[in-house]
Every structure is written in structure tokens, then in C-alpha cells.
Amino acid sequence: MPASHRILPLDALRGLAALSVIAYHYLLRYDQLYHHPHPAPEFLHFGAYGVQLFFIISGFVILMSLDKSKSTLDFAVARFSRLYPAFWAALAATFLAVRFFHLPDGSPGVPWKDAAWNLTMMHKFLANAQDIDGVYWTLERELLFYILMAAIVAAGFRKFLLPLLAAIVSAGILRDLAAALYAHLPGSRTLAWALNLDYLYLFLLGITIYSAAQKWTPRLLALAALALLAALADKGPLHAAIVAALFLLVLAATRFPLPLLTSRPLLFFGAISYSLYLLHQNIGYIIIHHAYQLGFSEPAAIAAATTTAIALASALCFLIEKPANRTLRRLHASHQKPPTPLPPPLTPTTPKPTTLEPATP
């Protein structure tokens, strides 16, 4: 999406989402997997809801990007250039870091075959391959959502987009209510995976916010209510309440001037949020583990991991992610057929007067 179309508060929310996920991974998740010297508070598991915040924002941004794209090919190129170069670089860095330094439990990471499948970003869907980094599961969810949205628009069903998504989310609710029966339907798992039944309601919340740019109609309110009902059916009242709060946060960020969400620090973290998300987990776990071996205190070890992750993410963002994004878009634009120029307008000309020669006798 061109910079002129960016909504800065949403970038800041991406930064907050990335930081909350880092806090969850470095404090609570590390303790659950490998143990800190002191037990981490359980309330830190709420930091994992940064992922749900990412998904809601994506619902808003992806529909806006589709509406602004001249074609589904333009949309596909924009998404590819935005996601894959940074992902491949982060994937290589994480794979090599784990291969050479090992995770705190001594694991050298995934086999080479699984690593190769990771390059597709749809490795679980295509080959049930292991993630090189634990956060990569969310990228597949995002990519499947992009494909679903692009397919609906490419098929000429843009005006039916909201009813179609509502039908899929409703199917997810029915699946949750009849989970035992659904599990025995042939092909049910593959279909649920492809349609994103576990997460589509989050994207739908972002879509309703974008669609209600002018006015909240009864239909859009019903769609938002359906998405929250899906959150309730998925994981219960507390989950639904948190999702509702995140929905209201994104809504407020797109409607009202919130000075905090235009502050330079948050905008910086928003700018590097994708790279930071890609790089932080396993590399951070390795740094925390080795910091403990060197005698660092718990706060110092976590600070070392956080500082390193931010430095690596900044390098990845400004040296690979953004330049590759610009270059690939520019190459795509240069290969588009220029519009056929209109012929120059016809200008009336005054005919030269003809002189009639007298007839020769």
C-alpha cells in the first residue's frame, strides 16, 4: 500500500502488538518451555493477544488494499513484495542461529526438508512441516486470508464479499457448537484450514470497521455481532471480551485522534513490527539462554534479547524489507502495458483556394 494511504495509528497498533507478543514470549513462554530463575506471572499470557490484534488490523488493511488495487495481480505483487523478501531473510537467519547455537533445550531446529517447505509460508497446509520459528503459524493464517479475499474479488463477487464471509464465519460457529460431529466429516479439517474457520472472525471485525467508514449500518453491526459470537463460541466469554476490546481499540484508532498512537517511538516500532515479529522468538530464546550461562541476571538477559531483536529487526526492515518492497513494486509497474495513447485530435484545416484555369481553346 502506498505511503499516502497509510493510517499511522494502525501502524502504531502494529508496534504495540509486536511488543506485547515479545513480552509474552520472553517472559511467560520462555519460562514455560525452559524456565526463568523466577516464575513469570500468569497474566502475561494476555500478551499473546497481540496476534489477534494483528489479524483485526489485517482485515481492515487488506480490504482497503484490494479496493485500491487496479487488479488482483497488483494486489498479489504488493502482498508478495511486502511479505516474502523479509520472511526469507528472517527464516534463513533463524534457521542458521538455531542450527549453530541450538535452542535452550539443545534442539538444533527443524530438518532441512521442513526448512525448505517453510519457504512457501504455507508449509503446514502443504506438507505439515514444522515451523522454523514458532511465530510462523500466523503467517500462514494471514496468507490464506489474502488468498480467500483475492479469490472472491477476482471471481467478480466483490459485492457479495460480506455475505460470503458471514456464511463462512457462521459455518465456523456451527463447527464449534457441533465439534464432535464435525470432526468426523470427510475433508472437514482441510476445509476448515483453507477457510480459516478458527480465525476468520477476527479478520471480519477489521473488515467491518473498514466497510463502516461512512456509517455503521444495521448489516455491518450484525456482522460485527456475528464475529463476536464466533469469538464466544471459539474460546468462551473472556476471549470474546478481549476480542471486543481489541475491536474497539482498532475502531477508535481509525476514527479519533489519539496522540499516543502517533508518537514517534510507537510509529518506529510499527515500521519494524513485521521484521521484529519474524526475528524475535527463537533468536531471543537463544540469547536469553546464553546470557544466563554468562551470569546475567533475569532482567539483563531479557533486556539483551530485546535489544538484539530490535537491532536485527531494524536492519532487516530498512536494508531488506522496505528496499525489496519498493524494488519489486517498481519492477512490476514497469512491466505493465502503458495505456494506449489516444490519437491526436483532428484540427480543421482551411483548404487552399483553387484557381480555375481558363479552358484552352
PDB file of N, CA and C in Angstrom, residues 10 13 16-17 20 46-57 202 205-206 209 228 238-253:
ATOM      1  N   LEU A  10      -2.793   2.856  12.938  1.00  0.00           N
ATOM      2  CA  LEU A  10      -2.779   1.401  12.764  1.00  0.00           C
ATOM      3  C   LEU A  10      -1.344   0.877  12.771  1.00  0.00           C
ATOM      4  N   LEU A  13      -0.423   0.650  16.317  1.00  0.00           N
ATOM      5  CA  LEU A  13      -1.025  -0.526  16.941  1.00  0.00           C
ATOM      6  C   LEU A  13      -0.275  -1.793  16.571  1.00  0.00           C
ATOM      7  N   LEU A  16       2.562  -1.905  18.949  1.00  0.00           N
ATOM      8  CA  LEU A  16       2.115  -2.375  20.263  1.00  0.00           C
ATOM      9  C   LEU A  16       1.885  -3.880  20.255  1.00  0.00           C
ATOM     10  N   ALA A  17       1.284  -4.380  19.166  1.00  0.00           N
ATOM     11  CA  ALA A  17       1.018  -5.813  19.063  1.00  0.00           C
ATOM     12  C   ALA A  17       2.325  -6.602  19.088  1.00  0.00           C
ATOM     13  N   SER A  20       3.828  -6.577  22.596  1.00  0.00           N
ATOM     14  CA  SER A  20       3.093  -7.425  23.538  1.00  0.00           C
ATOM     15  C   SER A  20       3.419  -8.898  23.316  1.00  0.00           C
ATOM     16  N   PHE A  46      -1.790 -12.768  28.410  1.00  0.00           N
ATOM     17  CA  PHE A  46      -2.602 -11.828  27.616  1.00  0.00           C
ATOM     18  C   PHE A  46      -1.773 -11.148  26.525  1.00  0.00           C
ATOM     19  N   GLY A  47      -0.460 -11.140  26.688  1.00  0.00           N
ATOM     20  CA  GLY A  47       0.379 -10.571  25.639  1.00  0.00           C
ATOM     21  C   GLY A  47       0.240 -11.300  24.318  1.00  0.00           C
ATOM     22  N   ALA A  48      -0.158 -12.568  24.356  1.00  0.00           N
ATOM     23  CA  ALA A  48      -0.339 -13.338  23.125  1.00  0.00           C
ATOM     24  C   ALA A  48      -1.471 -12.772  22.277  1.00  0.00           C
ATOM     25  N   TYR A  49      -2.329 -11.949  22.867  1.00  0.00           N
ATOM     26  CA  TYR A  49      -3.426 -11.355  22.096  1.00  0.00           C
ATOM     27  C   TYR A  49      -2.939 -10.297  21.110  1.00  0.00           C
ATOM     28  N   GLY A  50      -1.633 -10.021  21.118  1.00  0.00           N
ATOM     29  CA  GLY A  50      -1.096  -9.199  20.044  1.00  0.00           C
ATOM     30  C   GLY A  50      -1.362  -9.819  18.682  1.00  0.00           C
ATOM     31  N   VAL A  51      -1.415 -11.156  18.622  1.00  0.00           N
ATOM     32  CA  VAL A  51      -1.708 -11.842  17.357  1.00  0.00           C
ATOM     33  C   VAL A  51      -3.127 -11.529  16.901  1.00  0.00           C
ATOM     34  N   GLN A  52      -4.078 -11.587  17.829  1.00  0.00           N
ATOM     35  CA  GLN A  52      -5.461 -11.255  17.458  1.00  0.00           C
ATOM     36  C   GLN A  52      -5.574  -9.816  16.990  1.00  0.00           C
ATOM     37  N   LEU A  53      -4.802  -8.925  17.614  1.00  0.00           N
ATOM     38  CA  LEU A  53      -4.798  -7.528  17.177  1.00  0.00           C
ATOM     39  C   LEU A  53      -4.250  -7.414  15.757  1.00  0.00           C
ATOM     40  N   PHE A  54      -3.184  -8.151  15.451  1.00  0.00           N
ATOM     41  CA  PHE A  54      -2.652  -8.168  14.088  1.00  0.00           C
ATOM     42  C   PHE A  54      -3.725  -8.597  13.087  1.00  0.00           C
ATOM     43  N   PHE A  55      -4.479  -9.640  13.429  1.00  0.00           N
ATOM     44  CA  PHE A  55      -5.474 -10.168  12.498  1.00  0.00           C
ATOM     45  C   PHE A  55      -6.594  -9.163  12.251  1.00  0.00           C
ATOM     46  N   ILE A  56      -7.041  -8.476  13.286  1.00  0.00           N
ATOM     47  CA  ILE A  56      -8.106  -7.475  13.110  1.00  0.00           C
ATOM     48  C   ILE A  56      -7.612  -6.341  12.214  1.00  0.00           C
ATOM     49  N   ILE A  57      -6.396  -5.869  12.466  1.00  0.00           N
ATOM     50  CA  ILE A  57      -5.825  -4.809  11.626  1.00  0.00           C
ATOM     51  C   ILE A  57      -5.706  -5.286  10.180  1.00  0.00           C
ATOM     52  N   LEU A 202     -11.855 -12.799  13.265  1.00  0.00           N
ATOM     53  CA  LEU A 202     -11.005 -11.669  13.632  1.00  0.00           C
ATOM     54  C   LEU A 202     -10.784 -10.748  12.433  1.00  0.00           C
ATOM     55  N   LEU A 205     -13.847  -8.658  11.736  1.00  0.00           N
ATOM     56  CA  LEU A 205     -14.019  -7.462  12.566  1.00  0.00           C
ATOM     57  C   LEU A 205     -13.302  -6.265  11.942  1.00  0.00           C
ATOM     58  N   GLY A 206     -12.092  -6.482  11.434  1.00  0.00           N
ATOM     59  CA  GLY A 206     -11.388  -5.397  10.752  1.00  0.00           C
ATOM     60  C   GLY A 206     -12.091  -4.977   9.484  1.00  0.00           C
ATOM     61  N   ILE A 209     -14.965  -2.637  10.237  1.00  0.00           N
ATOM     62  CA  ILE A 209     -14.509  -1.276  10.547  1.00  0.00           C
ATOM     63  C   ILE A 209     -14.209  -0.510   9.262  1.00  0.00           C
ATOM     64  N   LEU A 228     -18.205 -11.457  16.905  1.00  0.00           N
ATOM     65  CA  LEU A 228     -18.008 -11.589  18.355  1.00  0.00           C
ATOM     66  C   LEU A 228     -18.675 -12.848  18.893  1.00  0.00           C
ATOM     67  N   LEU A 238     -14.349 -14.804  28.248  1.00  0.00           N
ATOM     68  CA  LEU A 238     -13.184 -13.939  28.450  1.00  0.00           C
ATOM     69  C   LEU A 238     -12.514 -13.628  27.118  1.00  0.00           C
ATOM     70  N   HIS A 239     -12.348 -14.636  26.299  1.00  0.00           N
ATOM     71  CA  HIS A 239     -11.746 -14.426  24.974  1.00  0.00           C
ATOM     72  C   HIS A 239     -12.594 -13.454  24.169  1.00  0.00           C
ATOM     73  N   ALA A 240     -13.904 -13.632  24.187  1.00  0.00           N
ATOM     74  CA  ALA A 240     -14.794 -12.739  23.422  1.00  0.00           C
ATOM     75  C   ALA A 240     -14.701 -11.308  23.931  1.00  0.00           C
ATOM     76  N   ALA A 241     -14.579 -11.136  25.252  1.00  0.00           N
ATOM     77  CA  ALA A 241     -14.486  -9.791  25.821  1.00  0.00           C
ATOM     78  C   ALA A 241     -13.185  -9.108  25.393  1.00  0.00           C
ATOM     79  N   ILE A 242     -12.077  -9.863  25.382  1.00  0.00           N
ATOM     80  CA  ILE A 242     -10.790  -9.284  24.970  1.00  0.00           C
ATOM     81  C   ILE A 242     -10.826  -8.932  23.490  1.00  0.00           C
ATOM     82  N   VAL A 243     -11.388  -9.819  22.671  1.00  0.00           N
ATOM     83  CA  VAL A 243     -11.503  -9.548  21.236  1.00  0.00           C
ATOM     84  C   VAL A 243     -12.361  -8.305  21.002  1.00  0.00           C
ATOM     85  N   ALA A 244     -13.448  -8.167  21.767  1.00  0.00           N
ATOM     86  CA  ALA A 244     -14.303  -6.986  21.642  1.00  0.00           C
ATOM     87  C   ALA A 244     -13.515  -5.718  21.994  1.00  0.00           C
ATOM     88  N   ALA A 245     -12.685  -5.794  23.035  1.00  0.00           N
ATOM     89  CA  ALA A 245     -11.872  -4.633  23.420  1.00  0.00           C
ATOM     90  C   ALA A 245     -10.873  -4.279  22.320  1.00  0.00           C
ATOM     91  N   LEU A 246     -10.264  -5.282  21.698  1.00  0.00           N
ATOM     92  CA  LEU A 246      -9.328  -5.022  20.605  1.00  0.00           C
ATOM     93  C   LEU A 246     -10.052  -4.422  19.402  1.00  0.00           C
ATOM     94  N   PHE A 247     -11.250  -4.918  19.126  1.00  0.00           N
ATOM     95  CA  PHE A 247     -12.075  -4.364  18.054  1.00  0.00           C
ATOM     96  C   PHE A 247     -12.349  -2.881  18.293  1.00  0.00           C
ATOM     97  N   LEU A 248     -12.714  -2.534  19.507  1.00  0.00           N
ATOM     98  CA  LEU A 248     -12.996  -1.129  19.838  1.00  0.00           C
ATOM     99  C   LEU A 248     -11.718  -0.290  19.750  1.00  0.00           C
ATOM    100  N   LEU A 249     -10.594  -0.878  20.106  1.00  0.00           N
ATOM    101  CA  LEU A 249      -9.314  -0.155  20.021  1.00  0.00           C
ATOM    102  C   LEU A 249      -8.990   0.189  18.568  1.00  0.00           C
ATOM    103  N   VAL A 250      -9.140  -0.778  17.668  1.00  0.00           N
ATOM    104  CA  VAL A 250      -8.880  -0.514  16.248  1.00  0.00           C
ATOM    105  C   VAL A 250      -9.893   0.484  15.700  1.00  0.00           C
ATOM    106  N   LEU A 251     -11.136   0.344  16.098  1.00  0.00           N
ATOM    107  CA  LEU A 251     -12.163   1.289  15.667  1.00  0.00           C
ATOM    108  C   LEU A 251     -11.811   2.705  16.107  1.00  0.00           C
ATOM    109  N   ALA A 252     -11.407   2.863  17.372  1.00  0.00           N
ATOM    110  CA  ALA A 252     -11.033   4.184  17.877  1.00  0.00           C
ATOM    111  C   ALA A 252      -9.822   4.741  17.135  1.00  0.00           C
ATOM    112  N   ALA A 253      -8.859   3.859  16.817  1.00  0.00           N
ATOM    113  CA  ALA A 253      -7.643   4.313  16.127  1.00  0.00           C
ATOM    114  C   ALA A 253      -7.943   4.839  14.733  1.00  0.00           C
TER     115      ALA A 253
END
